[in-house]
């Protein structure tokens, strides 16, 4: 029996992807087995956290790393760290920022909600947000004109939630910020190319442990030894409220080990086969078109079902009908306003494709 059924909660067929609101990733069985041993034993937590940080950093080609409870926590801790450095007095004072620098620069097109607003993640540290550019365009002069003695860092968001056109690229952002010795913090929550952001020269990069990496709910910040030390020290301050347990710390390490062992090309082939199969199954549904589309920054194919205008239901109607089933079918819905429902293969099982096709046909035929 599914563990959730025992408390009356329905099972989920996850065609949405690695979404925090659905419990993110199914953890690989051998990783789960190792975590269960960790859960039953004691360890010096500070030693565990710094040791695992170093090991994670080695894997992604960074100098050091700090394990966090999630990516959002990692962003808050990174921002706190550039406000306080290693000054305990400043660390204990957050969210009161005792001295300049206290401003975080961010492009307007990066002011996203990933289920919570990134503005709140910044505000909780006591930093002041300085938005630059417009929602569809940021220029180098916007960034360089905003930098002054109050600037603590530039926050850069890599995500499908962010505006993709007209924004400064990561390279442009780093080049301008570094000209004035301003650090760049990257929110790379769900990115798959873990080495790329360390190589880019960004000062602190934050990942979710439970998205691409497929670990338990967790996160990590990577950066230089000094910068990561300032992050680790937030455990005596704001990060105490974002505590990460031994199971998650070791779980993230085991998951990352596993992540580098996976044959990524083969995995993409499997995903492609799944979306092709689902596309074939959905061919005879009237007043819809299908298309395979690829993620803008990661090698992920998705099936896109477009409901044409004279359909009896809107995409939003279909989404809520699918969700109300048991098992509940959850899809990727950020284009629902345009009549588009997406099916992400990453957390799907082959036998679930037929269930999805059957239920969609029942609704739309
Ligand atoms: C998911 C996400 C987050 C938050 O990640 P958590 O690990 O769930 O806290 C932050 N930023 C972006 C761009 C995301 O996609």
Coordinates of C-alpha atoms and ligand atoms in Angstrom, one line a residue:
X1 CA 0.0 0.0 0.0
X2 CA 1.2 3.5 -0.8
X3 CA 2.2 5.2 2.4
X4 CA 0.0 8.2 1.8
X5 CA -3.1 6.1 1.3
X6 CA -2.9 4.9 4.9
X7 CA -3.7 8.5 6.0
X8 CA -6.3 9.0 3.2
X9 CA -4.2 11.0 0.7
X10 CA -4.4 10.1 -2.9
X11 CA -1.4 8.9 -4.9
X12 CA 0.0 11.2 -7.6
X13 CA 1.1 10.5 -11.2
X14 CA 3.7 13.1 -11.6
X15 CA 3.8 14.5 -15.2
X16 CA 4.8 18.0 -13.8
X17 CA 8.5 17.4 -13.4
X18 CA 10.6 17.8 -10.3
X19 CA 8.3 20.1 -8.5
X20 CA 8.7 21.1 -4.8
X21 CA 5.0 21.2 -4.4
X22 CA 4.7 17.5 -5.4
X23 CA 7.6 16.3 -3.2
X24 CA 10.2 16.9 -6.0
X25 CA 12.0 13.7 -6.8
X26 CA 11.6 10.1 -6.2
X27 CA 14.9 9.2 -4.5
X28 CA 16.9 6.2 -6.0
X29 CA 16.4 3.0 -3.9
X30 CA 20.1 2.6 -3.1
X31 CA 20.3 6.2 -1.9
X32 CA 17.2 5.6 0.3
X33 CA 18.9 2.5 1.8
X34 CA 22.0 4.5 2.7
X35 CA 19.9 7.3 4.2
X36 CA 18.0 4.9 6.5
X37 CA 21.4 3.9 8.0
X38 CA 22.2 7.5 8.6
X39 CA 18.8 8.1 10.3
X40 CA 19.7 5.5 12.9
X41 CA 23.1 6.8 14.0
X42 CA 24.8 9.8 15.7
X43 CA 27.4 12.1 14.3
X44 CA 29.1 15.4 15.1
X45 CA 26.8 17.7 13.0
X46 CA 29.2 20.5 12.4
X47 CA 31.9 18.0 11.2
X48 CA 29.4 16.3 9.0
X49 CA 28.2 19.5 7.4
X50 CA 31.7 20.9 6.6
X51 CA 33.0 17.5 5.5
X52 CA 30.1 16.8 3.2
X53 CA 30.4 20.4 1.9
X54 CA 34.0 19.8 0.9
X55 CA 33.1 16.5 -0.8
X56 CA 30.2 18.1 -2.7
X57 CA 32.4 21.0 -3.8
X58 CA 35.0 18.5 -5.2
X59 CA 32.4 16.9 -7.3
X60 CA 31.1 20.1 -8.9
X61 CA 34.5 21.7 -9.3
X62 CA 34.1 24.4 -6.7
X63 CA 36.4 25.2 -3.7
X64 CA 33.8 24.6 -1.0
X65 CA 30.1 24.1 -0.4
X66 CA 27.5 24.6 2.3
X67 CA 24.5 22.2 2.6
X68 CA 21.2 23.9 3.2
X69 CA 17.6 22.8 3.8
X70 CA 16.5 23.8 0.3
X71 CA 17.4 26.3 -2.5
X72 CA 15.3 29.1 -1.1
X73 CA 17.1 28.8 2.2
X74 CA 20.4 28.7 0.3
X75 CA 19.5 32.0 -1.4
X76 CA 18.6 33.6 2.0
X77 CA 21.9 32.3 3.6
X78 CA 24.0 33.5 0.6
X79 CA 22.5 37.0 0.8
X80 CA 23.0 37.1 4.6
X81 CA 26.6 36.0 4.1
X82 CA 27.4 39.0 1.8
X83 CA 25.8 41.3 4.4
X84 CA 27.7 40.0 7.4
X85 CA 30.9 38.2 6.2
X86 CA 32.2 36.3 9.3
X87 CA 31.3 39.0 11.8
X88 CA 29.4 37.3 14.6
X89 CA 27.8 40.5 15.7
X90 CA 26.4 41.2 12.3
X91 CA 25.3 37.5 11.9
X92 CA 23.3 37.6 15.1
X93 CA 21.7 40.9 14.2
X94 CA 20.1 39.8 10.9
X95 CA 17.5 40.8 9.8
X96 CA 18.9 44.2 11.1
X97 CA 21.8 45.0 8.8
X98 CA 24.2 46.9 11.0
X99 CA 26.2 48.5 8.2
X100 CA 26.6 49.0 4.5
X101 CA 26.7 47.3 2.0
X102 CA 23.0 46.3 2.4
X103 CA 21.5 46.3 -1.2
X104 CA 20.9 43.4 -3.5
X105 CA 20.6 44.2 -7.2
X106 CA 18.3 42.1 -9.3
X107 CA 16.9 42.4 -12.8
X108 CA 13.1 43.1 -12.9
X109 CA 12.7 40.0 -15.2
X110 CA 14.2 37.9 -12.4
X111 CA 11.7 38.9 -9.7
X112 CA 10.1 35.5 -9.9
X113 CA 7.7 33.4 -7.8
X114 CA 8.8 29.7 -7.6
X115 CA 5.8 29.1 -5.3
X116 CA 7.0 31.8 -3.0
X117 CA 8.3 35.2 -4.0
X118 CA 12.0 35.6 -4.3
X119 CA 11.6 39.2 -3.0
X120 CA 10.6 37.7 0.4
X121 CA 13.6 35.4 0.4
X122 CA 15.8 38.6 0.0
X123 CA 13.8 40.7 2.4
X124 CA 14.0 38.2 5.3
X125 CA 17.7 38.9 5.5
X126 CA 17.1 42.6 6.0
X127 CA 18.7 43.5 2.7
X128 CA 17.1 46.2 0.5
X129 CA 16.1 45.1 -3.0
X130 CA 17.2 47.3 -5.9
X131 CA 15.4 46.3 -9.1
X132 CA 17.0 47.3 -12.3
X133 CA 15.8 47.5 -15.9
X134 CA 12.2 46.8 -17.0
X135 CA 10.2 43.5 -17.1
X136 CA 11.4 42.8 -20.6
X137 CA 14.8 44.6 -20.9
X138 CA 17.9 45.1 -18.9
X139 CA 21.0 46.8 -20.2
X140 CA 24.5 46.9 -18.9
X141 CA 24.2 50.6 -18.0
X142 CA 21.2 49.7 -15.8
X143 CA 23.4 47.3 -13.8
X144 CA 26.6 49.4 -13.7
X145 CA 24.5 52.6 -12.9
X146 CA 22.9 50.9 -9.9
X147 CA 26.2 49.8 -8.3
X148 CA 27.5 52.0 -5.5
X149 CA 29.0 51.7 -2.0
X150 CA 25.7 50.2 -0.7
X151 CA 25.7 47.3 -3.2
X152 CA 26.2 43.9 -1.4
X153 CA 25.7 41.6 -4.4
X154 CA 23.8 40.9 -7.6
X155 CA 21.3 38.1 -7.5
X156 CA 20.9 36.2 -10.9
X157 CA 18.1 33.8 -11.5
X158 CA 18.4 30.9 -14.0
X159 CA 14.9 29.5 -14.5
X160 CA 12.0 29.0 -16.8
X161 CA 10.1 31.3 -14.4
X162 CA 12.4 34.2 -15.3
X163 CA 12.0 36.3 -18.4
X164 CA 14.2 34.7 -21.0
X165 CA 14.5 37.5 -23.6
X166 CA 16.1 40.9 -23.1
X167 CA 17.8 40.2 -19.8
X168 CA 21.5 40.5 -19.2
X169 CA 23.2 37.1 -19.6
X170 CA 25.1 35.6 -16.6
X171 CA 28.4 36.3 -18.3
X172 CA 27.5 40.0 -18.9
X173 CA 26.3 40.3 -15.3
X174 CA 29.5 38.8 -13.8
X175 CA 31.7 40.9 -16.1
X176 CA 30.0 44.2 -15.0
X177 CA 29.7 43.2 -11.3
X178 CA 33.3 42.1 -11.0
X179 CA 34.5 45.3 -12.6
X180 CA 33.3 46.9 -9.3
X181 CA 34.3 43.9 -7.0
X182 CA 30.6 43.1 -6.4
X183 CA 29.9 39.4 -5.9
X184 CA 27.3 37.6 -8.0
X185 CA 24.9 35.0 -6.4
X186 CA 23.2 32.6 -8.8
X187 CA 19.9 30.9 -8.2
X188 CA 20.4 27.8 -10.3
X189 CA 17.8 25.8 -8.4
X190 CA 16.9 23.2 -11.0
X191 CA 19.8 23.4 -13.4
X192 CA 21.4 20.1 -14.5
X193 CA 24.8 21.3 -15.6
X194 CA 26.2 21.6 -12.1
X195 CA 29.8 22.4 -13.1
X196 CA 28.8 25.2 -15.5
X197 CA 28.0 27.8 -12.9
X198 CA 31.2 27.2 -10.9
X199 CA 33.1 27.6 -14.2
X200 CA 31.3 30.8 -15.0
X201 CA 33.1 32.7 -12.2
X202 CA 30.0 33.3 -10.2
X203 CA 30.8 33.9 -6.5
X204 CA 28.0 31.8 -4.9
X205 CA 25.7 29.4 -6.7
X206 CA 22.7 27.8 -5.1
X207 CA 21.0 24.5 -6.1
X208 CA 18.1 22.5 -4.9
X209 CA 19.1 19.1 -3.8
X210 CA 15.7 17.6 -4.6
X211 CA 15.4 18.8 -8.1
X212 CA 17.9 17.8 -10.8
X213 CA 20.2 16.0 -8.3
X214 CA 17.3 13.8 -7.2
X215 CA 18.1 13.9 -3.5
X216 CA 16.0 14.3 -0.4
X217 CA 14.7 17.8 0.4
X218 CA 17.9 19.9 0.6
X219 CA 20.0 22.4 -1.1
X220 CA 23.6 23.5 -1.5
X221 CA 25.6 26.7 -2.0
X222 CA 29.0 26.5 -3.8
X223 CA 31.7 29.1 -3.8
X224 CA 35.2 30.0 -2.4
X225 CA 36.4 28.8 1.0
X226 CA 36.0 32.3 2.5
X227 CA 32.5 32.9 1.1
X228 CA 31.3 29.4 2.2
X229 CA 32.7 29.9 5.7
X230 CA 30.5 33.1 5.9
X231 CA 27.5 30.9 4.8
X232 CA 28.3 28.1 7.3
X233 CA 28.5 30.6 10.1
X234 CA 24.9 31.7 9.5
X235 CA 24.0 28.4 11.3
X236 CA 24.5 30.5 14.5
X237 CA 22.1 33.1 13.1
X238 CA 19.3 33.1 10.5
X239 CA 20.1 29.6 9.2
X240 CA 19.2 28.0 12.5
X241 CA 15.6 28.5 11.3
X242 CA 16.4 26.6 8.1
X243 CA 18.1 23.7 9.8
X244 CA 19.2 20.7 7.7
X245 CA 19.2 17.2 9.2
X246 CA 21.8 14.5 9.0
X247 CA 19.6 12.4 6.7
X248 CA 19.4 15.3 4.2
X249 CA 23.1 16.2 4.4
X250 CA 24.2 12.6 3.7
X251 CA 21.3 12.0 1.4
X252 CA 22.4 14.9 -0.8
X253 CA 25.9 13.5 -0.9
X254 CA 24.7 10.0 -1.9
X255 CA 22.3 11.5 -4.5
X256 CA 25.1 13.6 -6.0
X257 CA 27.4 10.6 -6.2
X258 CA 24.6 8.8 -8.0
X259 CA 23.9 11.8 -10.2
X260 CA 27.4 11.6 -11.7
X261 CA 27.0 7.8 -12.3
X262 CA 23.8 8.2 -14.3
X263 CA 24.2 7.9 -18.1
X264 CA 22.7 11.2 -19.0
X265 CA 22.5 10.5 -22.8
X266 CA 20.7 7.3 -22.2
X267 CA 18.3 9.0 -19.8
X268 CA 17.5 11.6 -22.4
X269 CA 16.8 8.8 -24.9
X270 CA 14.4 7.2 -22.4
X271 CA 12.6 10.5 -21.8
X272 CA 12.3 11.0 -25.6
X273 CA 10.9 7.6 -26.1
X274 CA 8.3 8.2 -23.3
X275 CA 7.1 11.5 -24.8
X276 CA 7.0 10.0 -28.3
X277 CA 4.9 7.1 -27.0
X278 CA 2.5 9.4 -25.2
X279 CA 2.2 11.6 -28.3
X280 CA 1.2 8.6 -30.3
X281 CA -1.4 7.6 -27.7
X282 CA -3.0 11.1 -27.8
X283 CA -3.1 11.3 -31.7
X284 CA -6.9 10.7 -32.0
X285 CA -8.1 13.2 -29.4
X286 CA -10.1 15.8 -31.4
X287 CA -9.5 19.5 -31.5
X288 CA -6.0 19.2 -30.0
X289 CA -2.5 19.3 -31.5
X290 CA 0.6 17.8 -29.9
X291 CA 4.2 18.7 -30.2
X292 CA 7.5 17.7 -28.5
X293 CA 9.3 20.7 -27.2
X294 CA 12.7 20.9 -25.4
X295 CA 13.4 22.8 -22.2
X296 CA 15.2 26.2 -22.9
X297 CA 18.3 25.5 -20.7
X298 CA 18.3 21.7 -20.0
X299 CA 18.1 18.5 -22.1
X300 CA 14.5 17.7 -21.2
X301 CA 11.9 16.8 -23.9
X302 CA 8.2 17.4 -23.0
X303 CA 5.0 16.6 -24.7
X304 CA 2.8 19.6 -25.3
X305 CA -0.9 19.2 -25.7
X306 CA -2.5 22.3 -27.2
X307 CA -6.3 22.6 -26.8
X308 CA -7.7 24.5 -29.7
X309 CA -10.2 27.3 -29.1
X310 CA -13.5 25.5 -29.9
X311 CA -12.7 22.7 -27.4
X312 CA -15.5 22.1 -24.9
X313 CA -13.1 22.5 -22.0
X314 CA -10.3 25.0 -21.4
X315 CA -6.8 23.8 -20.5
X316 CA -7.4 24.9 -16.9
X317 CA -10.7 22.8 -16.8
X318 CA -8.8 19.7 -18.1
X319 CA -5.9 20.3 -15.6
X320 CA -8.3 20.4 -12.6
X321 CA -10.3 17.3 -13.9
X322 CA -7.0 15.4 -14.1
X323 CA -5.9 16.5 -10.7
X324 CA -9.2 15.5 -9.1
X325 CA -8.7 11.9 -10.1
X326 CA -7.3 9.2 -7.9
X327 CA -4.5 8.7 -8.6
X328 CA -4.3 12.4 -9.2
X329 CA -2.6 13.3 -12.5
X330 CA -0.5 16.4 -12.2
X331 CA 0.8 18.2 -15.3
X332 CA 3.1 21.1 -16.1
X333 CA 0.8 24.1 -16.3
X334 CA 2.6 27.4 -16.6
X335 CA 1.3 27.8 -20.2
X336 CA -2.3 26.9 -19.3
X337 CA -3.5 30.4 -20.1
X338 CA -2.4 29.8 -23.7
X339 CA -4.4 26.5 -23.8
X340 CA -1.2 24.4 -23.4
X341 CA -0.7 21.4 -21.0
X342 CA 2.7 19.9 -20.8
X343 CA 3.8 16.4 -19.8
X344 CA 7.2 16.0 -18.3
X345 CA 8.7 12.5 -18.5
X346 CA 11.3 12.7 -15.7
X347 CA 9.2 11.4 -12.8
X348 CA 6.8 9.3 -14.9
X349 CA 6.8 5.5 -15.2
X350 CA 6.0 3.9 -18.5
X351 CA 2.9 2.2 -17.2
X352 CA 1.5 5.6 -16.2
X353 CA 1.5 6.8 -19.8
X354 CA -1.5 4.7 -20.6
X355 CA -3.4 5.9 -17.6
X356 CA -2.8 9.5 -18.6
X357 CA -3.9 8.8 -22.2
X358 CA -7.0 7.0 -21.1
X359 CA -8.1 9.7 -18.7
X360 CA -7.5 12.5 -21.2
X361 CA -9.6 10.7 -23.8
X362 CA -12.4 10.2 -21.3
X363 CA -12.4 14.0 -20.6
X364 CA -12.0 15.2 -24.2
X365 CA -13.8 12.7 -26.4
Ligands
LIG1 C1 12.4 25.6 -7.1 C2 13.1 26.9 -7.1 C3 13.5 27.6 -6.0 C4 13.3 27.0 -4.6 O1 13.8 25.8 -4.4 P1 13.6 24.9 -3.1 O2 14.7 24.0 -3.1 O3 12.3 24.2 -3.3 O4 13.6 25.9 -2.0 C5 14.2 28.7 -6.1 N1 14.5 29.3 -7.3 C6 14.0 28.7 -8.4 C7 14.4 29.4 -9.7 C8 13.3 27.5 -8.4 O5 12.9 27.0 -9.5

